[in-house]
Each structure stands twice: as C-alpha cells, then as structure tokens.
mmCIF file of C-alpha atoms in Angstrom:
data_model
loop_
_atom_site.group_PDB
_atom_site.id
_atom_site.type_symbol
_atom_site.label_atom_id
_atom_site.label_comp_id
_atom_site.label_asym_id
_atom_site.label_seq_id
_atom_site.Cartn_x
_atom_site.Cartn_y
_atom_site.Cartn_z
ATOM 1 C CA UNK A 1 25.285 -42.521 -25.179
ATOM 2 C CA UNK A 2 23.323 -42.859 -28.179
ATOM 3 C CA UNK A 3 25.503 -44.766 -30.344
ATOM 4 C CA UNK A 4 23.340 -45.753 -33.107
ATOM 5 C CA UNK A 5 22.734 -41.659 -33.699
ATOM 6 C CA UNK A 6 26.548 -41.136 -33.642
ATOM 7 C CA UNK A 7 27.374 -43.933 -36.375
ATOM 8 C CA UNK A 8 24.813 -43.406 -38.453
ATOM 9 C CA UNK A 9 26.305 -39.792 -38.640
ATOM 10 C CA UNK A 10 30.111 -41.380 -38.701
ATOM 11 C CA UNK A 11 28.514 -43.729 -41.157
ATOM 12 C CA UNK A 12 30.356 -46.726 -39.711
ATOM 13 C CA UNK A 13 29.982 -48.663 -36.482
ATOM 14 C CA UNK A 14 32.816 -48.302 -33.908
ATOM 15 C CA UNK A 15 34.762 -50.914 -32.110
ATOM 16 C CA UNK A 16 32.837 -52.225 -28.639
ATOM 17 C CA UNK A 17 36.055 -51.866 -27.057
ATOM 18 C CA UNK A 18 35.661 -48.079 -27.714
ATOM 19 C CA UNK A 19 31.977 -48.410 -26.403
ATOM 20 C CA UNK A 20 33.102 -49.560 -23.376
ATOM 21 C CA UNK A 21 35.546 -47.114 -22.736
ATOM 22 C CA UNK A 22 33.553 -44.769 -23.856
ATOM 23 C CA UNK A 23 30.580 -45.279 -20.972
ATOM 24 C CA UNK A 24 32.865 -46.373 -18.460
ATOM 25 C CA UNK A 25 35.421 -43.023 -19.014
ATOM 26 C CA UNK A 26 33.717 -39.374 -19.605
ATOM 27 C CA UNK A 27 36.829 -38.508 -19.786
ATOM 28 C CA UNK A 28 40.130 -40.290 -20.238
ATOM 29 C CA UNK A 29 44.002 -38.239 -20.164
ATOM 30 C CA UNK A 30 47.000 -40.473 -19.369
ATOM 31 C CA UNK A 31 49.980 -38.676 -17.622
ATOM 32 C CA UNK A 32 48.345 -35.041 -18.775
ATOM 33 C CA UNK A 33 49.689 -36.401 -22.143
ATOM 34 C CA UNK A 34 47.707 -38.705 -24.079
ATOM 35 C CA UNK A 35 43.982 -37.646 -24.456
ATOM 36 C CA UNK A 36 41.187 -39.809 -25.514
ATOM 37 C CA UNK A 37 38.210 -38.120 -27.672
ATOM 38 C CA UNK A 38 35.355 -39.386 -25.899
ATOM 39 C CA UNK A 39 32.113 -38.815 -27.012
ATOM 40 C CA UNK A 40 29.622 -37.421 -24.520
ATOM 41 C CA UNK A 41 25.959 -37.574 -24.983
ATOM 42 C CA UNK A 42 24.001 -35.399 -26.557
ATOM 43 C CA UNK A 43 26.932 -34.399 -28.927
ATOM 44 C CA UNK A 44 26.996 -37.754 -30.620
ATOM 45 C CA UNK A 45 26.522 -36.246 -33.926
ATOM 46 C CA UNK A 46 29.132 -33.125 -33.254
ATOM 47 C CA UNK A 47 31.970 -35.688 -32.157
ATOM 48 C CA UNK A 48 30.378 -37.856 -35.491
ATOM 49 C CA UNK A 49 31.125 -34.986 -38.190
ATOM 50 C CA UNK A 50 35.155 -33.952 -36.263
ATOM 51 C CA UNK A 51 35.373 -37.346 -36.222
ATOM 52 C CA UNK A 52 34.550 -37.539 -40.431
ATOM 53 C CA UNK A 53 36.004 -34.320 -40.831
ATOM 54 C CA UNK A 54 39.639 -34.360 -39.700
ATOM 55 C CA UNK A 55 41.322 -31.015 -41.474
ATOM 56 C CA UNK A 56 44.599 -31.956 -40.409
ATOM 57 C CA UNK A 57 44.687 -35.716 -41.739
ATOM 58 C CA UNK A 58 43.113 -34.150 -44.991
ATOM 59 C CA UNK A 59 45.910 -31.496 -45.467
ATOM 60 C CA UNK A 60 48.274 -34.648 -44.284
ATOM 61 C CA UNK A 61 46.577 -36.252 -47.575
ATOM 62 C CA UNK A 62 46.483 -33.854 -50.192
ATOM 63 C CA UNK A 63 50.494 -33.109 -49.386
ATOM 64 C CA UNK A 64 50.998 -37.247 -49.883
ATOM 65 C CA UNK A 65 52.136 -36.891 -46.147
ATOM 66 C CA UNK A 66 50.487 -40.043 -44.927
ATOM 67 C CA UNK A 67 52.750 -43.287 -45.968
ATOM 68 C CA UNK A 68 49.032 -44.692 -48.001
ATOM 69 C CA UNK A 69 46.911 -44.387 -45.303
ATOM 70 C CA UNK A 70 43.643 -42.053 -46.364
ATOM 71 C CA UNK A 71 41.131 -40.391 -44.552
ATOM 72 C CA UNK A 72 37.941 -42.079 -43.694
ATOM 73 C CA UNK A 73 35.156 -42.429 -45.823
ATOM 74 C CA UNK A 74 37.865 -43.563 -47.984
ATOM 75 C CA UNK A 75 37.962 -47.521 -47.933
ATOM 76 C CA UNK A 76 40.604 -48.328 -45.363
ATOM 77 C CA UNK A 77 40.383 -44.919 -44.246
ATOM 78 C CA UNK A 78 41.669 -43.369 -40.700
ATOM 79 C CA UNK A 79 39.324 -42.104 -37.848
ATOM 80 C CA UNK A 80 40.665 -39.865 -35.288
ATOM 81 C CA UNK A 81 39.936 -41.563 -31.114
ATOM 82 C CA UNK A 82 43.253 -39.801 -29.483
ATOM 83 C CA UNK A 83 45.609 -37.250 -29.610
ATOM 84 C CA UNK A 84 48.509 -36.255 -27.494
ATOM 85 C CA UNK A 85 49.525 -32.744 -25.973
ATOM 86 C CA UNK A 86 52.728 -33.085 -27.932
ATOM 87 C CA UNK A 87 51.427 -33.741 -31.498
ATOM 88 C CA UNK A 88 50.699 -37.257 -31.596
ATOM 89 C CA UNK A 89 47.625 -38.602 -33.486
ATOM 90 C CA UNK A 90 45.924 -41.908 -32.766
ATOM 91 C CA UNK A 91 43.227 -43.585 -35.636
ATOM 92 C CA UNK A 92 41.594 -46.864 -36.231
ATOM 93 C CA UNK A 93 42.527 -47.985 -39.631
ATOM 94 C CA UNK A 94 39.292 -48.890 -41.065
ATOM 95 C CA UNK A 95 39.629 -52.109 -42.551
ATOM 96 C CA UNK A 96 38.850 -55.108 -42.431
ATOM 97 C CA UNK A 97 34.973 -54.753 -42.089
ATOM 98 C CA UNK A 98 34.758 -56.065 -38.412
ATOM 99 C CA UNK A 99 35.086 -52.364 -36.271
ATOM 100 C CA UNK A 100 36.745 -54.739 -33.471
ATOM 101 C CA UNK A 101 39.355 -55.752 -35.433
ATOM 102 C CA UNK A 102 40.517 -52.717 -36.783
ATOM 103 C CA UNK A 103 44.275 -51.798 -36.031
ATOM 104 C CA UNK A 104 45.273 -48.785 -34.403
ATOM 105 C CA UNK A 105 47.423 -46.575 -36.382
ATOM 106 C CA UNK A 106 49.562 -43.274 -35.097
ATOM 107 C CA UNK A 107 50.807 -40.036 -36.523
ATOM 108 C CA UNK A 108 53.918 -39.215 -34.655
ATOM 109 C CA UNK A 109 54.738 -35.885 -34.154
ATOM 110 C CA UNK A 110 57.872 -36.146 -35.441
ATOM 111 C CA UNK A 111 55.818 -37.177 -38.694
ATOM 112 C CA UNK A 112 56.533 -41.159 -38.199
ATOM 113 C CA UNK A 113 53.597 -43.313 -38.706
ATOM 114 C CA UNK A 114 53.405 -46.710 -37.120
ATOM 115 C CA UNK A 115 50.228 -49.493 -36.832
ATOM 116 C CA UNK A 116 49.469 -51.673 -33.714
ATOM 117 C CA UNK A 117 47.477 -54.690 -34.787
ATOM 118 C CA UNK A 118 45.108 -54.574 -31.662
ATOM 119 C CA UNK A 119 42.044 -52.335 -30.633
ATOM 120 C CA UNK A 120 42.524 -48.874 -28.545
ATOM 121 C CA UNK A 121 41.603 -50.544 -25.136
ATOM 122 C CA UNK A 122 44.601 -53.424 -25.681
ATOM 123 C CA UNK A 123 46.561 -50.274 -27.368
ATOM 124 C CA UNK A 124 46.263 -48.110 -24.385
ATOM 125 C CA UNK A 125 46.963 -51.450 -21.787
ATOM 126 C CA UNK A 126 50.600 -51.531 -23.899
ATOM 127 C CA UNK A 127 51.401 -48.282 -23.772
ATOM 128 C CA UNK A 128 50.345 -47.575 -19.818
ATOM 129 C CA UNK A 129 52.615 -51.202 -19.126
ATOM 130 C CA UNK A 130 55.181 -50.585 -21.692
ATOM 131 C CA UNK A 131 54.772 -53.416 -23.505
ATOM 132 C CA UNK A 132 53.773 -50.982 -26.642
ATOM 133 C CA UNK A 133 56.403 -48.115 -27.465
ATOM 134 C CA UNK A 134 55.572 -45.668 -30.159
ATOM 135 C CA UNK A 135 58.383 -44.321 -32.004
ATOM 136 C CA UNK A 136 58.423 -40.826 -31.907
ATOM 137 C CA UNK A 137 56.601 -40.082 -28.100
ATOM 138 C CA UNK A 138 58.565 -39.727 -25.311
ATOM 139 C CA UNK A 139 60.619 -42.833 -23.715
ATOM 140 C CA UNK A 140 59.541 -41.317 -20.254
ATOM 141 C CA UNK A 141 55.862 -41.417 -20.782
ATOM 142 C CA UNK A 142 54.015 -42.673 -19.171
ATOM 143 C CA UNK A 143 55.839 -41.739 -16.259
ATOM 144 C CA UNK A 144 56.603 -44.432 -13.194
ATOM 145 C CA UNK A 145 54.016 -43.370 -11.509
ATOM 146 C CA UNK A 146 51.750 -42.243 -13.843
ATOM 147 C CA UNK A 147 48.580 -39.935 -12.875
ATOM 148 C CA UNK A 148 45.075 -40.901 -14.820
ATOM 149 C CA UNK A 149 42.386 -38.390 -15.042
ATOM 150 C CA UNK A 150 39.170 -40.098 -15.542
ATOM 151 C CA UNK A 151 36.252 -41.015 -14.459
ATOM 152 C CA UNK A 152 36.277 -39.613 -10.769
ATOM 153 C CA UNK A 153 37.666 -36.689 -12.400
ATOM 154 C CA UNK A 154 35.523 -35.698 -14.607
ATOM 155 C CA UNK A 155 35.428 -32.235 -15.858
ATOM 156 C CA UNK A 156 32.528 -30.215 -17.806
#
C-alpha cells in the first residue's frame, strides 16, 4: 500500500491503527453487515478522492442534518472508513491533530449520530465483544456466532 500517495491525495495522514488493518485485511465484512472501506493498492488515490468526496455526508450538510459535525477538509471534519448494509455510516472525526487519536463517529440509519472516543481497530473490538452498542444498529448483530470475511476470503 502506498500510503504516503493516498494521504497526500486525502491531504491528511490516517490513523496507524487503520494502517494496520488495512495491510493485514484486503478485505474486512463483519456478520455480512458491517463493511470496512479498505484501500487496495494501486487505487490509493481513487479510495483518497471517495474518501474527500463523500456526496451523501455533503447533502447530510447542506440540509443541517449532521448534529455540527462537517465534512472533511473542514477543520474537525468527518472521513468515511465503514459503512453497513443497513445504512449505517462510520467516520473518524478529524480532530485533534494526532490521526491516532481521532474518535470514531457514526451516522445511524435511523439518522442518530453517536461518537466513540477510541480508534476503528478498538471500535470494531467493542462492537464484535459487545462492549460497544450503537444506537440505532441491530441488538442482534453481531450475531453469537458471528461469520468474518477477511483475509482468507478475499475477493477481487
């Protein structure tokens, strides 16, 4: 993965967490639910400019749908790293400076929005153990048993 290409594009740095999860999962789904937006390489710069681009958190924006929280470049603003199959949205807040301390910060689809003061990987821990619920997703997810598509899985 060619990082530096991708934030130079994203103009910011990304967590290391997100790095690491990045190179160690291609691709990343939790219970055919919750779907991390992994870069792949050689479309560093694509996932860059969706990443900078987000249409829906825009429109979210201009109709004052998003409780303060703007879209990145904005100071503070929100980038995109998950989404669920059922509407949810999952962002880094982007503040403070430090990219590892940013807090995670999610769009419910029943229009809630809710911030986790931890990183995606510690985010993602909570939610798979259930010591993170987030209002709005479903109370059965992930499931007791829960099936993770990843890196053995990979599909192209």
């Amino acid at each position: 993965m060619d990082w530096g290409a991708l934030e130079a594009v994203l103009g910011t740095a990304l967590p290391s967490d997100f790095h690491a999860l990045a190179e160690a999962y291609p691709v990343l789904v939790i219970d055919n639910l919750l779907s991390v937006s992994v870069p792949r390489p050689g479309t560093e710069a694509l996932w860059a400019s969706e990443a900078r681009e987000d249409e829906i958190l825009q429109d979210l924006y201009e109709m004052g749908d998003t409780e303060g929280y703007v879209p990145f470049p904005q100071p503070g603003g929100l980038i995109s790293w998950a989404s669920s199959y059922a509407g949810d949205s999952f962002y880094w807040k982007t503040s403070p400076a430090d990219p590892d301390a940013w807090p995670v910060v999610v769009r419910g689809d029943n229009g809630n929005w809710s911030e986790f003061p931890v990183g995606a990987v510690e985010f993602l821990t909570g939610v798979y153990r259930r010591t993170i619920h987030v209002p709005g997703m479903p109370r059965d997810f992930p499931s007791d048993y829960p099936q993770v598509l990843g890196l053995s899985d990979r599909i192209d």
